[in-house]
Amino acid sequence: MSWGVHYDQPNAADSLSSDVESKDEQDLQELDTSSASARTPYRSTRQRQTLLVGSQPSDQIPLHNLRADGLRGFGRRYRKTDGSREDIEPDEGLQDLLYDDMEVRDSTGSITNPDDTVSLLPHTRSKRAEQQDVKGSSQSITARIRLPSFMSRGPSNIGTASPHMEEHDELAKHRSTRNIDIGQYPPPRYPANAISNAKYTPWSFLPRTLYNEFSFFINLYFLLVALSQTIPDLRIGYLSTYIAPLAFVLVITMGKEALDDIARRRRDTEANREPYTVLRLRNVSNENKMIGKREKRAYFQMTKRVWSASQDRLSAVEEEEENVGTINSGHQSPIVVDEIEMKSRDLKVGDVLKLGKAQRVPADLVILKCLTPTNDTSMIATEAPDLLLDPTGHISSTNELLVQSQNVKYVRKSSEGQGVSETFIRTDQLDGETDWKLRLASPLTQSLESADFVRLRIVAGKPDKRVNEFVGTVELTPLPIRTVDTQKGTGNHQFQGPDQKTVTAPLTIDNTAWANTVLASSTAVLAVVVYTGAETRQALSTSASRSKTGLLELEINNLTKILCALTLTLSVVLVGFERFDKKEDEHWWISILRFLILFSTIIPISLRVNLDMGKSVYAWFIERDQGMPGAVVRTSTIPEDLGRIEYLLSDKTGTLTQNEMELKKIHVGTVSYANEAMDEVSSYVRQGFSAFAPFDAIQSTILVTPSLLLATASATGTTTTRTRREIGSRVRDVVLALALCHNVTPTADEEDGRLVTAYQASSPDEIAIVRWTESVGLRVVHRDRHSIALQSVDSSRVVVRVRILDIFPFTSDGKRMGIILQFLEGSASSSSPDLHSGEICFYLKGADTVMSSIVAANDWLEEETANMAREGLRTLVVGRKKLSAAQYEEFSELYKEASVSLQSRDSSMAHILSVHLEHNLELLGVTGVEDKLQKDVKPSLELLRNAGIKIWMLTGDKVETARCVAVQSKLVSRSQHIYTITNLPSLARTTPDAATDALSMLASNPDSTALLIDGDSLSHLLIHHRVSFITLAVLLPAVIACRCSPTQKAEIALLIRSHSKKRIACIGDGGNDVSMIQAADVGVGIVGKEGRQASLAADFSVTQFHHLTKLLVWHGRNSYKRSAKLAQFVIHRGLIISVCQTVYSIATHFEPHALYRDWLLVGYATIYTMAPVFSLVLDRDVDEALANLYPELYKELTPGRSLSYRTFFVWVAVSIYQGTIIQGLSQILVGSVDSQRMISVSFTTLVINELIMVAFEIVTWHWIMIATLLGTAMVYAATVPFLGGYFDLGYVWSWGFVWRVATVAAISLVPPYSVKVLRRTLRPPSYRKVRGI
C-alpha cells in the first residue's frame, strides 16, 4: 500500500475536453471514501484536503490535490484556454451529503477495500494511458458516493463497485476476513461488545414464556376448561372461578421468570459497565472543525485557492501551508493520543486499548505494543549494565533487535516505555489451562509510537471458536517525507522515503489476547480490538442459555395426563349410565364435556401455584443459609433437581484447586527436605553464596560458578564431615539449577509504597520453584532473552550471572524443559562475555517418566517419585551436564542446521539433542510441588462419592497435573486403579485395534477403575466408538478428562444426559466452563478471583466448592422430598373432591350438576386448605448433621421413589376411599341427597379431613405448621356465617351436625392412618432408622 499524490504539471499541454473529462472522473473518485479511510484516521472531507506528517516543519506537505487519500475540492476546476483556472462552486446539497455522519469519533475501525492503492506521480506515464485508466474505473454516481449514516446498511464504506468489493460484501455476510484500520472512521457494523446471559428479550419474553407454560399439559387443560365456559351450554358456575386460578398461575410463574431474567440483566449490565482505557487518536489539524453550512463554505474558500498558470508549484505549496498554519502548528505530528475511559460494552472493532496487570481482556485483541515499567530493571542497573549483550557482544535494545529481524528500516523508534515486546496472560477462564501464556507484540508494531498506529491495518481471519489458532497480518504504510532537491532548483520536488512500500508482518496466536483472559504481567499492553461480542472466541465457544425444566415437573406432567385419562373415562361411564334414562334427541357429547368440567378439580390448577411458591421458599433457604454465605439462586425453577443428581462434572482449576503452587519437598539422593527441614537448605545456600560477598560495600562481588561452589565446599570442610560436605554441595547445586532452569521473568511491583519482586511465567509450577529458591536465599533479580542474574538474599548482591545460549521449551510431547547457560566469571562489575571464558552447563528438568532414561543410572529416583506421587505432589526431576566450549560449538552448529531443515525438522532437532546433550545427565534432585486444594475438597468429594454420585473431572490441564490432583483430592480412592488412555489417534494409525483393546481393558473391572484420558483420545473414541465408550464410561466411579476444550466439556455433558437419562450437575469457575454449565441439568458456578462469568451463567452460584455438598445433600434433598410430598397432597386434595362429586352424580341419576358451587369450590382450594398444605415445604425428616453423616440417604432419592407411580396410586386409593366415605355417609346420615344440610356436613367433613391429613404427613413440626392449621380452622369457623347461600346455618349450630361430622371424619381418617402406622412398624423408612425412632 502506498500513499499516492497527484500534482498537476504546469507545463502540460492538455486540451480542454480532455482535462474536463479527467477532472470529472477524478472528482468522483475523490468522493469514494473507501480507499481513503484505509490509511488515515478521522479524515473527513475537510481533513483530507491537507495531509500533515513528520515531526519537523520541513516534513510537512499539504496534499491539496490528493487522488486517493483526499479530495481535491468539492468544486470542479477547469483549465481555460488562456491557461488560467476557474473554480466552480460545489453544490451545497452535495456538501451536506458528504459531511453527514462525519463527526470525529474515538478510535474505531472499519472494513475497507484492501485493493485501494493508487499510482504515484502520474508524470511517469503517458496521458493516454492515464485517460484509459480513468475511463476504465468510472462508475455510476450511486456506486461512488457514500450514503449518509441513516441510509448506510453495510459495515464498510460504499466505494467503487469493483469485483473485489462485490466479493468482499458477499463474504462479509458470512463472517469473512476483515480489514481493520486502526483509529478509522466511520465505525464498522459489528456486534456490540456486550455480555448477555439473559434468556429473553422484551419482544420474546411473552411468546416464549406462554409457550413454555402451555407446553405443560396441566396448564393447557385448564385453558381449554376456562375457554369452555364461554359456551352457554357448558357453563357451570361463574366464569371467573375458572379464569382467575389460571391467570393467577400464569402471573406467578411468568413473574418469577421475569424477575430471574431481570436479575441476570442487572448482573450483565454491571459487567458491561466495566471501564477500560482507550487511546483516542485525534487529528489536531481538525480542532477548528466548523459545523454550520456558512462556516463550511468559508472553509472551502480558504482551502480552495485560485492559482494562475504562471505561478509555479513551490509558491502554491508555500501559500497553502500558510493558509493551513492556523490548524497545524507545523512542529508536531497532527495525530495526538488522548487516553479516555470507555465502558466495556462501548468498545468497537479498531479501538486501541491500554491494559494493565490483572485486568480482564474485554474483547478479542491483537497486541500492538508492550510497555515495560521503567522500574523493572532498577534493582540491577548499577551492577549489571551490560546484561543485554547479544551472543556476539553487541549491545542492542530489544526493539532494535526485533526491527532488524524483520528488515524494517526508516521506522520511528518508540519512546514509550522500555524493555521487551512480551507479556503474559492467564487463559484458564478460556481454555482451563493453568499455565500462563507468553504473548508477543509484532516487531513491526512494537517499535512504533502510539500516534503511528494510524498507519496500521490489521487483516484478521473470520471469527472462529478455535482458541488456539489465529491467522492474520499487520500492514504498515510508509511515512511520507517531503524533501527539496536544491541542485535541481526550487521548482522541483520529490518524495523520498522508505522505499514507498507497505511493510507486512504475520500475526499468529502469539500476538493475540482473547476475551476473558487476564493480563498476568506488570507490562502495560496496547492492543487493538479485532472481534467483539458474539464474535469473540469465548462467545462462539459458549452455547446459548436455555430454559430448564425440573425432572419433578416432567413427572407431575405425566401424572396429570393419567388423571385426565381417568377423568375422561369416568365422564364417559357416567354418561353411558345416564343414557338409559334420557331421551334420544339430547346431545351426549355435551354431557361428557360438562362432566369433564365438573371433574376438572381432579387436575388441580393450584398444583402449579403451590410448586412454584415452594421453589421460591427453597431459594430463600439457600440464599440465607449461613453455612454457605454468598450463595445465589439464579434459576429458581429447578431446586428439586439438586436432590436427584447422579453425575457431577467438575472443572479443576479454581474449582477443586486454588491454582496456587507451593514447593513442599525436595530430594537430593540421600536426604529429603520438607517443612521445617527447609531451614537447613537455607543454611547450605548461605554458606555457599554469601562467602563471596565483600565486607566493604564499595567492593564488587565475586561471581559464583559451579566449580567455585565445589572448591569452596572442599576448602571450608575442615569442621564438617565428608557426608555433610557432599550433602551441602548437592543442595547448593540443585538450588542453583532450579534458580536458573526456568522461563520466569522477575518484575518489580509497588505494594504499600515499596517495591516487591513478583514473577511472571507460563507455568505456575516454575513460579513456585523460583519463589522457593528465594525463600532459601537465592533470588532471581533479572531475566531477559539473553541473560539471568541471581542475587543473594542475605547480602543483596548479585552473585551469579549467566548468559543464555539456548533454550528448549517445555512441550506436551517432550515433557521437559532445558537450557544451556554460560557462567560469567570474575566480579559483578567486570565480567567477560567471551564464549571461551566461562563454564557452560546444560540444565534439564522434566517429568520422571522421560527423565529416568536421560539421567545417569541411580537406585532412588523411581522410588522417591512414586512416594511423592502418592502424596499428590507434582514431581520434577532435575539434571545437569557440563559442556566444554568445543562441545557446545559442535552441538550449536549441528542444531542450527537441523532447525533450518525443510524435511523432518522436529525429529532432526530432537535427535541432535538426544545424541549430544540428553544422555548421562548428572541427577541433581527431585522436587515435589503441591497445587493447593480448595477448602475441604477431600471430605466433600468423599461425601459425594458415598452419596452415589459419579464424579467426572474435566480440565484443560496436562495429564500429569490432572493425575496428581485426582490423587491428592481423593477423587480417586485408594482402592481404585487409574487406567490411562493417551495419544490414541496416533496409536490407532499403527494399531487399528488400539481403541477396542483399551475399552476391553477398561471393561474388565469397571467398578474399581477410574479412567484418565486426554482430549485427543476422547475425541477419537466419541467419533469412532461413541456408544461403546459412553456405555462403559457412565458405569465408572470416576473419569478424569484432560486437555478438554470448552466445546468438548459441553458435548460430554450432553452425551451423558442423552445416554443415561439421569440428572447431571456441572460446576466450574471460569469462562471456559460456561458451555458445560449451561448444557447441564443443574449448573453451579463458583464466584472466585478469576471472575464471575461462570457464576452469572449458572443456575446456582456459590463461593467455595465444599458448599456444593450442602447444596446437594441438604438443600437438594429437602427440596425434592418436600415438593414430592406437596405435589401428591395437592393431587389428593383435588381428587377427593372429585370423588365426592362422582358419588353425588350417581345419587342424582347421573345428572351433570355441581355438588359444591362457586365460592365453596374456590374457598376449598384456597383459604380453607392452601396454607396448611403449603406448610409442608417446611417439613424435614432428618436434620443437617444426620444428612451429612449418612450420605446414603441422598442415594435413595435418585430413583425418584418419593414421587413414583406406586406412591401416586396409593394416594389415588386413599382419595377414592375417603371421598366415597365422606360423601356417601353424609348422604346416608343426613337422609337426603341434594340439600343444604347434606352439603354442610359433607363440606365441613372434607375440610377437617384435609387439615388432619396434613398433620398426619408432618415428620418434624414447625411453629408455622401449627399456626396454619389452627388459623385455617378458625378462618373456616369464622366464615361459616357468611355461607348461608350454601349451608343451612341453623342446622350447623346443632349437635346433630356435630356428631355426624365427627362420625364421618373418624371413619374416613382412622383406617388410612392405621395402615400407615403398621407399615412404618414393619418396614421403617431409612430416616427413622438413622433417627432411632
mmCIF file with all atom_site columns, N, CA, C and O in Angstrom, residues 1182-1214:
data_model
loop_
_atom_site.group_PDB
_atom_site.id
_atom_site.type_symbol
_atom_site.label_atom_id
_atom_site.label_alt_id
_atom_site.label_comp_id
_atom_site.label_asym_id
_atom_site.label_entity_id
_atom_site.label_seq_id
_atom_site.pdbx_PDB_ins_code
_atom_site.Cartn_x
_atom_site.Cartn_y
_atom_site.Cartn_z
_atom_site.occupancy
_atom_site.B_iso_or_equiv
_atom_site.pdbx_formal_charge
_atom_site.auth_seq_id
_atom_site.auth_comp_id
_atom_site.auth_asym_id
_atom_site.auth_atom_id
_atom_site.pdbx_PDB_model_num
ATOM 1   N N  . VAL A 1 1182 ? -34.868 -35.538 58.520 1.00 0.00 ? 1182 VAL A N  1
ATOM 2   C CA . VAL A 1 1182 ? -33.648 -35.597 59.331 1.00 0.00 ? 1182 VAL A CA 1
ATOM 3   C C  . VAL A 1 1182 ? -33.049 -34.202 59.385 1.00 0.00 ? 1182 VAL A C  1
ATOM 4   O O  . VAL A 1 1182 ? -33.357 -33.344 58.553 1.00 0.00 ? 1182 VAL A O  1
ATOM 5   N N  . ASP A 1 1183 ? -32.180 -33.982 60.370 1.00 0.00 ? 1183 ASP A N  1
ATOM 6   C CA . ASP A 1 1183 ? -31.503 -32.696 60.439 1.00 0.00 ? 1183 ASP A CA 1
ATOM 7   C C  . ASP A 1 1183 ? -30.243 -32.734 59.585 1.00 0.00 ? 1183 ASP A C  1
ATOM 8   O O  . ASP A 1 1183 ? -29.867 -33.770 59.031 1.00 0.00 ? 1183 ASP A O  1
ATOM 9   N N  . GLU A 1 1184 ? -29.576 -31.583 59.470 1.00 0.00 ? 1184 GLU A N  1
ATOM 10  C CA . GLU A 1 1184 ? -28.433 -31.470 58.566 1.00 0.00 ? 1184 GLU A CA 1
ATOM 11  C C  . GLU A 1 1184 ? -27.280 -32.360 58.985 1.00 0.00 ? 1184 GLU A C  1
ATOM 12  O O  . GLU A 1 1184 ? -26.585 -32.934 58.138 1.00 0.00 ? 1184 GLU A O  1
ATOM 13  N N  . ALA A 1 1185 ? -27.051 -32.510 60.272 1.00 0.00 ? 1185 ALA A N  1
ATOM 14  C CA . ALA A 1 1185 ? -25.942 -33.344 60.741 1.00 0.00 ? 1185 ALA A CA 1
ATOM 15  C C  . ALA A 1 1185 ? -26.121 -34.793 60.314 1.00 0.00 ? 1185 ALA A C  1
ATOM 16  O O  . ALA A 1 1185 ? -25.163 -35.437 59.868 1.00 0.00 ? 1185 ALA A O  1
ATOM 17  N N  . LEU A 1 1186 ? -27.329 -35.308 60.427 1.00 0.00 ? 1186 LEU A N  1
ATOM 18  C CA . LEU A 1 1186 ? -27.584 -36.690 60.013 1.00 0.00 ? 1186 LEU A CA 1
ATOM 19  C C  . LEU A 1 1186 ? -27.494 -36.835 58.503 1.00 0.00 ? 1186 LEU A C  1
ATOM 20  O O  . LEU A 1 1186 ? -27.032 -37.866 57.991 1.00 0.00 ? 1186 LEU A O  1
ATOM 21  N N  . ALA A 1 1187 ? -27.924 -35.821 57.770 1.00 0.00 ? 1187 ALA A N  1
ATOM 22  C CA . ALA A 1 1187 ? -27.833 -35.892 56.311 1.00 0.00 ? 1187 ALA A CA 1
ATOM 23  C C  . ALA A 1 1187 ? -26.385 -35.967 55.845 1.00 0.00 ? 1187 ALA A C  1
ATOM 24  O O  . ALA A 1 1187 ? -26.065 -36.682 54.886 1.00 0.00 ? 1187 ALA A O  1
ATOM 25  N N  . ASN A 1 1188 ? -25.481 -35.239 56.513 1.00 0.00 ? 1188 ASN A N  1
ATOM 26  C CA . ASN A 1 1188 ? -24.067 -35.316 56.165 1.00 0.00 ? 1188 ASN A CA 1
ATOM 27  C C  . ASN A 1 1188 ? -23.417 -36.583 56.698 1.00 0.00 ? 1188 ASN A C  1
ATOM 28  O O  . ASN A 1 1188 ? -22.485 -37.114 56.084 1.00 0.00 ? 1188 ASN A O  1
ATOM 29  N N  . LEU A 1 1189 ? -23.897 -37.070 57.823 1.00 0.00 ? 1189 LEU A N  1
ATOM 30  C CA . LEU A 1 1189 ? -23.329 -38.276 58.407 1.00 0.00 ? 1189 LEU A CA 1
ATOM 31  C C  . LEU A 1 1189 ? -23.721 -39.523 57.633 1.00 0.00 ? 1189 LEU A C  1
ATOM 32  O O  . LEU A 1 1189 ? -22.941 -40.480 57.536 1.00 0.00 ? 1189 LEU A O  1
ATOM 33  N N  . TYR A 1 1190 ? -24.907 -39.502 57.067 1.00 0.00 ? 1190 TYR A N  1
ATOM 34  C CA . TYR A 1 1190 ? -25.393 -40.644 56.289 1.00 0.00 ? 1190 TYR A CA 1
ATOM 35  C C  . TYR A 1 1190 ? -25.723 -40.173 54.865 1.00 0.00 ? 1190 TYR A C  1
ATOM 36  O O  . TYR A 1 1190 ? -26.895 -39.982 54.517 1.00 0.00 ? 1190 TYR A O  1
ATOM 37  N N  . PRO A 1 1191 ? -24.699 -39.971 54.028 1.00 0.00 ? 1191 PRO A N  1
ATOM 38  C CA . PRO A 1 1191 ? -24.974 -39.526 52.649 1.00 0.00 ? 1191 PRO A CA 1
ATOM 39  C C  . PRO A 1 1191 ? -25.729 -40.557 51.830 1.00 0.00 ? 1191 PRO A C  1
ATOM 40  O O  . PRO A 1 1191 ? -26.246 -40.237 50.760 1.00 0.00 ? 1191 PRO A O  1
ATOM 41  N N  . GLU A 1 1192 ? -25.814 -41.798 52.357 1.00 0.00 ? 1192 GLU A N  1
ATOM 42  C CA . GLU A 1 1192 ? -26.588 -42.818 51.643 1.00 0.00 ? 1192 GLU A CA 1
ATOM 43  C C  . GLU A 1 1192 ? -28.069 -42.453 51.565 1.00 0.00 ? 1192 GLU A C  1
ATOM 44  O O  . GLU A 1 1192 ? -28.798 -42.962 50.694 1.00 0.00 ? 1192 GLU A O  1
ATOM 45  N N  . LEU A 1 1193 ? -28.532 -41.565 52.467 1.00 0.00 ? 1193 LEU A N  1
ATOM 46  C CA . LEU A 1 1193 ? -29.916 -41.106 52.388 1.00 0.00 ? 1193 LEU A CA 1
ATOM 47  C C  . LEU A 1 1193 ? -30.170 -40.373 51.081 1.00 0.00 ? 1193 LEU A C  1
ATOM 48  O O  . LEU A 1 1193 ? -31.283 -40.406 50.546 1.00 0.00 ? 1193 LEU A O  1
ATOM 49  N N  . TYR A 1 1194 ? -29.139 -39.688 50.569 1.00 0.00 ? 1194 TYR A N  1
ATOM 50  C CA . TYR A 1 1194 ? -29.280 -38.984 49.292 1.00 0.00 ? 1194 TYR A CA 1
ATOM 51  C C  . TYR A 1 1194 ? -29.404 -39.974 48.148 1.00 0.00 ? 1194 TYR A C  1
ATOM 52  O O  . TYR A 1 1194 ? -30.145 -39.738 47.190 1.00 0.00 ? 1194 TYR A O  1
ATOM 53  N N  . LYS A 1 1195 ? -28.686 -41.083 48.252 1.00 0.00 ? 1195 LYS A N  1
ATOM 54  C CA . LYS A 1 1195 ? -28.704 -42.075 47.180 1.00 0.00 ? 1195 LYS A CA 1
ATOM 55  C C  . LYS A 1 1195 ? -30.109 -42.639 46.971 1.00 0.00 ? 1195 LYS A C  1
ATOM 56  O O  . LYS A 1 1195 ? -30.477 -43.032 45.856 1.00 0.00 ? 1195 LYS A O  1
ATOM 57  N N  . GLU A 1 1196 ? -30.928 -42.686 48.026 1.00 0.00 ? 1196 GLU A N  1
ATOM 58  C CA . GLU A 1 1196 ? -32.283 -43.223 47.903 1.00 0.00 ? 1196 GLU A CA 1
ATOM 59  C C  . GLU A 1 1196 ? -33.188 -42.347 47.050 1.00 0.00 ? 1196 GLU A C  1
ATOM 60  O O  . GLU A 1 1196 ? -34.209 -42.814 46.543 1.00 0.00 ? 1196 GLU A O  1
ATOM 61  N N  . LEU A 1 1197 ? -32.824 -41.069 46.894 1.00 0.00 ? 1197 LEU A N  1
ATOM 62  C CA . LEU A 1 1197 ? -33.701 -40.153 46.161 1.00 0.00 ? 1197 LEU A CA 1
ATOM 63  C C  . LEU A 1 1197 ? -33.540 -40.274 44.655 1.00 0.00 ? 1197 LEU A C  1
ATOM 64  O O  . LEU A 1 1197 ? -34.464 -39.923 43.906 1.00 0.00 ? 1197 LEU A O  1
ATOM 65  N N  . THR A 1 1198 ? -32.371 -40.682 44.196 1.00 0.00 ? 1198 THR A N  1
ATOM 66  C CA . THR A 1 1198 ? -32.103 -40.649 42.755 1.00 0.00 ? 1198 THR A CA 1
ATOM 67  C C  . THR A 1 1198 ? -33.058 -41.502 41.932 1.00 0.00 ? 1198 THR A C  1
ATOM 68  O O  . THR A 1 1198 ? -33.388 -41.118 40.802 1.00 0.00 ? 1198 THR A O  1
ATOM 69  N N  . PRO A 1 1199 ? -33.549 -42.656 42.431 1.00 0.00 ? 1199 PRO A N  1
ATOM 70  C CA . PRO A 1 1199 ? -34.556 -43.383 41.627 1.00 0.00 ? 1199 PRO A CA 1
ATOM 71  C C  . PRO A 1 1199 ? -35.916 -42.709 41.576 1.00 0.00 ? 1199 PRO A C  1
ATOM 72  O O  . PRO A 1 1199 ? -36.790 -43.138 40.823 1.00 0.00 ? 1199 PRO A O  1
ATOM 73  N N  . GLY A 1 1200 ? -36.114 -41.667 42.384 1.00 0.00 ? 1200 GLY A N  1
ATOM 74  C CA . GLY A 1 1200 ? -37.398 -40.962 42.371 1.00 0.00 ? 1200 GLY A CA 1
ATOM 75  C C  . GLY A 1 1200 ? -38.491 -41.682 43.107 1.00 0.00 ? 1200 GLY A C  1
ATOM 76  O O  . GLY A 1 1200 ? -39.671 -41.610 42.715 1.00 0.00 ? 1200 GLY A O  1
ATOM 77  N N  . ARG A 1 1201 ? -38.166 -42.344 44.207 1.00 0.00 ? 1201 ARG A N  1
ATOM 78  C CA . ARG A 1 1201 ? -39.173 -43.132 44.921 1.00 0.00 ? 1201 ARG A CA 1
ATOM 79  C C  . ARG A 1 1201 ? -40.145 -42.264 45.712 1.00 0.00 ? 1201 ARG A C  1
ATOM 80  O O  . ARG A 1 1201 ? -41.226 -42.724 46.066 1.00 0.00 ? 1201 ARG A O  1
ATOM 81  N N  . SER A 1 1202 ? -39.761 -41.043 46.007 1.00 0.00 ? 1202 SER A N  1
ATOM 82  C CA . SER A 1 1202 ? -40.669 -40.181 46.772 1.00 0.00 ? 1202 SER A CA 1
ATOM 83  C C  . SER A 1 1202 ? -41.889 -39.780 45.972 1.00 0.00 ? 1202 SER A C  1
ATOM 84  O O  . SER A 1 1202 ? -42.945 -39.465 46.536 1.00 0.00 ? 1202 SER A O  1
ATOM 85  N N  . LEU A 1 1203 ? -41.755 -39.739 44.648 1.00 0.00 ? 1203 LEU A N  1
ATOM 86  C CA . LEU A 1 1203 ? -42.893 -39.454 43.776 1.00 0.00 ? 1203 LEU A CA 1
ATOM 87  C C  . LEU A 1 1203 ? -42.794 -40.402 42.581 1.00 0.00 ? 1203 LEU A C  1
ATOM 88  O O  . LEU A 1 1203 ? -42.140 -40.113 41.586 1.00 0.00 ? 1203 LEU A O  1
ATOM 89  N N  . SER A 1 1204 ? -43.467 -41.538 42.720 1.00 0.00 ? 1204 SER A N  1
ATOM 90  C CA . SER A 1 1204 ? -43.434 -42.554 41.683 1.00 0.00 ? 1204 SER A CA 1
ATOM 91  C C  . SER A 1 1204 ? -44.855 -42.985 41.362 1.00 0.00 ? 1204 SER A C  1
ATOM 92  O O  . SER A 1 1204 ? -45.822 -42.535 41.990 1.00 0.00 ? 1204 SER A O  1
ATOM 93  N N  . TYR A 1 1205 ? -44.993 -43.859 40.383 1.00 0.00 ? 1205 TYR A N  1
ATOM 94  C CA . TYR A 1 1205 ? -46.330 -44.364 40.059 1.00 0.00 ? 1205 TYR A CA 1
ATOM 95  C C  . TYR A 1 1205 ? -46.913 -45.142 41.237 1.00 0.00 ? 1205 TYR A C  1
ATOM 96  O O  . TYR A 1 1205 ? -48.128 -45.113 41.472 1.00 0.00 ? 1205 TYR A O  1
ATOM 97  N N  . ARG A 1 1206 ? -46.034 -45.770 41.988 1.00 0.00 ? 1206 ARG A N  1
ATOM 98  C CA . ARG A 1 1206 ? -46.520 -46.540 43.133 1.00 0.00 ? 1206 ARG A CA 1
ATOM 99  C C  . ARG A 1 1206 ? -47.116 -45.616 44.188 1.00 0.00 ? 1206 ARG A C  1
ATOM 100 O O  . ARG A 1 1206 ? -48.240 -45.836 44.663 1.00 0.00 ? 1206 ARG A O  1
ATOM 101 N N  . THR A 1 1207 ? -46.381 -44.588 44.583 1.00 0.00 ? 1207 THR A N  1
ATOM 102 C CA . THR A 1 1207 ? -46.901 -43.662 45.590 1.00 0.00 ? 1207 THR A CA 1
ATOM 103 C C  . THR A 1 1207 ? -48.117 -42.902 45.061 1.00 0.00 ? 1207 THR A C  1
ATOM 104 O O  . THR A 1 1207 ? -49.046 -42.590 45.829 1.00 0.00 ? 1207 THR A O  1
ATOM 105 N N  . PHE A 1 1208 ? -48.122 -42.615 43.766 1.00 0.00 ? 1208 PHE A N  1
ATOM 106 C CA . PHE A 1 1208 ? -49.258 -41.910 43.175 1.00 0.00 ? 1208 PHE A CA 1
ATOM 107 C C  . PHE A 1 1208 ? -50.544 -42.722 43.295 1.00 0.00 ? 1208 PHE A C  1
ATOM 108 O O  . PHE A 1 1208 ? -51.587 -42.206 43.724 1.00 0.00 ? 1208 PHE A O  1
ATOM 109 N N  . PHE A 1 1209 ? -50.481 -43.986 42.954 1.00 0.00 ? 1209 PHE A N  1
ATOM 110 C CA . PHE A 1 1209 ? -51.698 -44.803 43.009 1.00 0.00 ? 1209 PHE A CA 1
ATOM 111 C C  . PHE A 1 1209 ? -52.100 -45.103 44.449 1.00 0.00 ? 1209 PHE A C  1
ATOM 112 O O  . PHE A 1 1209 ? -53.280 -45.357 44.719 1.00 0.00 ? 1209 PHE A O  1
ATOM 113 N N  . VAL A 1 1210 ? -51.142 -45.091 45.383 1.00 0.00 ? 1210 VAL A N  1
ATOM 114 C CA . VAL A 1 1210 ? -51.517 -45.213 46.799 1.00 0.00 ? 1210 VAL A CA 1
ATOM 115 C C  . VAL A 1 1210 ? -52.363 -44.027 47.222 1.00 0.00 ? 1210 VAL A C  1
ATOM 116 O O  . VAL A 1 1210 ? -53.399 -44.179 47.890 1.00 0.00 ? 1210 VAL A O  1
ATOM 117 N N  . TRP A 1 1211 ? -51.946 -42.814 46.804 1.00 0.00 ? 1211 TRP A N  1
ATOM 118 C CA . TRP A 1 1211 ? -52.728 -41.623 47.121 1.00 0.00 ? 1211 TRP A CA 1
ATOM 119 C C  . TRP A 1 1211 ? -54.071 -41.632 46.386 1.00 0.00 ? 1211 TRP A C  1
ATOM 120 O O  . TRP A 1 1211 ? -55.083 -41.156 46.924 1.00 0.00 ? 1211 TRP A O  1
ATOM 121 N N  . VAL A 1 1212 ? -54.117 -42.166 45.182 1.00 0.00 ? 1212 VAL A N  1
ATOM 122 C CA . VAL A 1 1212 ? -55.392 -42.273 44.465 1.00 0.00 ? 1212 VAL A CA 1
ATOM 123 C C  . VAL A 1 1212 ? -56.352 -43.176 45.239 1.00 0.00 ? 1212 VAL A C  1
ATOM 124 O O  . VAL A 1 1212 ? -57.552 -42.869 45.391 1.00 0.00 ? 1212 VAL A O  1
ATOM 125 N N  . ALA A 1 1213 ? -55.825 -44.312 45.748 1.00 0.00 ? 1213 ALA A N  1
ATOM 126 C CA . ALA A 1 1213 ? -56.674 -45.225 46.519 1.00 0.00 ? 1213 ALA A CA 1
ATOM 127 C C  . ALA A 1 1213 ? -57.193 -44.563 47.789 1.00 0.00 ? 1213 ALA A C  1
ATOM 128 O O  . ALA A 1 1213 ? -58.376 -44.707 48.155 1.00 0.00 ? 1213 ALA A O  1
ATOM 129 N N  . VAL A 1 1214 ? -56.306 -43.838 48.483 1.00 0.00 ? 1214 VAL A N  1
ATOM 130 C CA . VAL A 1 1214 ? -56.729 -43.140 49.700 1.00 0.00 ? 1214 VAL A CA 1
ATOM 131 C C  . VAL A 1 1214 ? -57.807 -42.113 49.379 1.00 0.00 ? 1214 VAL A C  1
ATOM 132 O O  . VAL A 1 1214 ? -58.812 -41.968 50.108 1.00 0.00 ? 1214 VAL A O  1
#
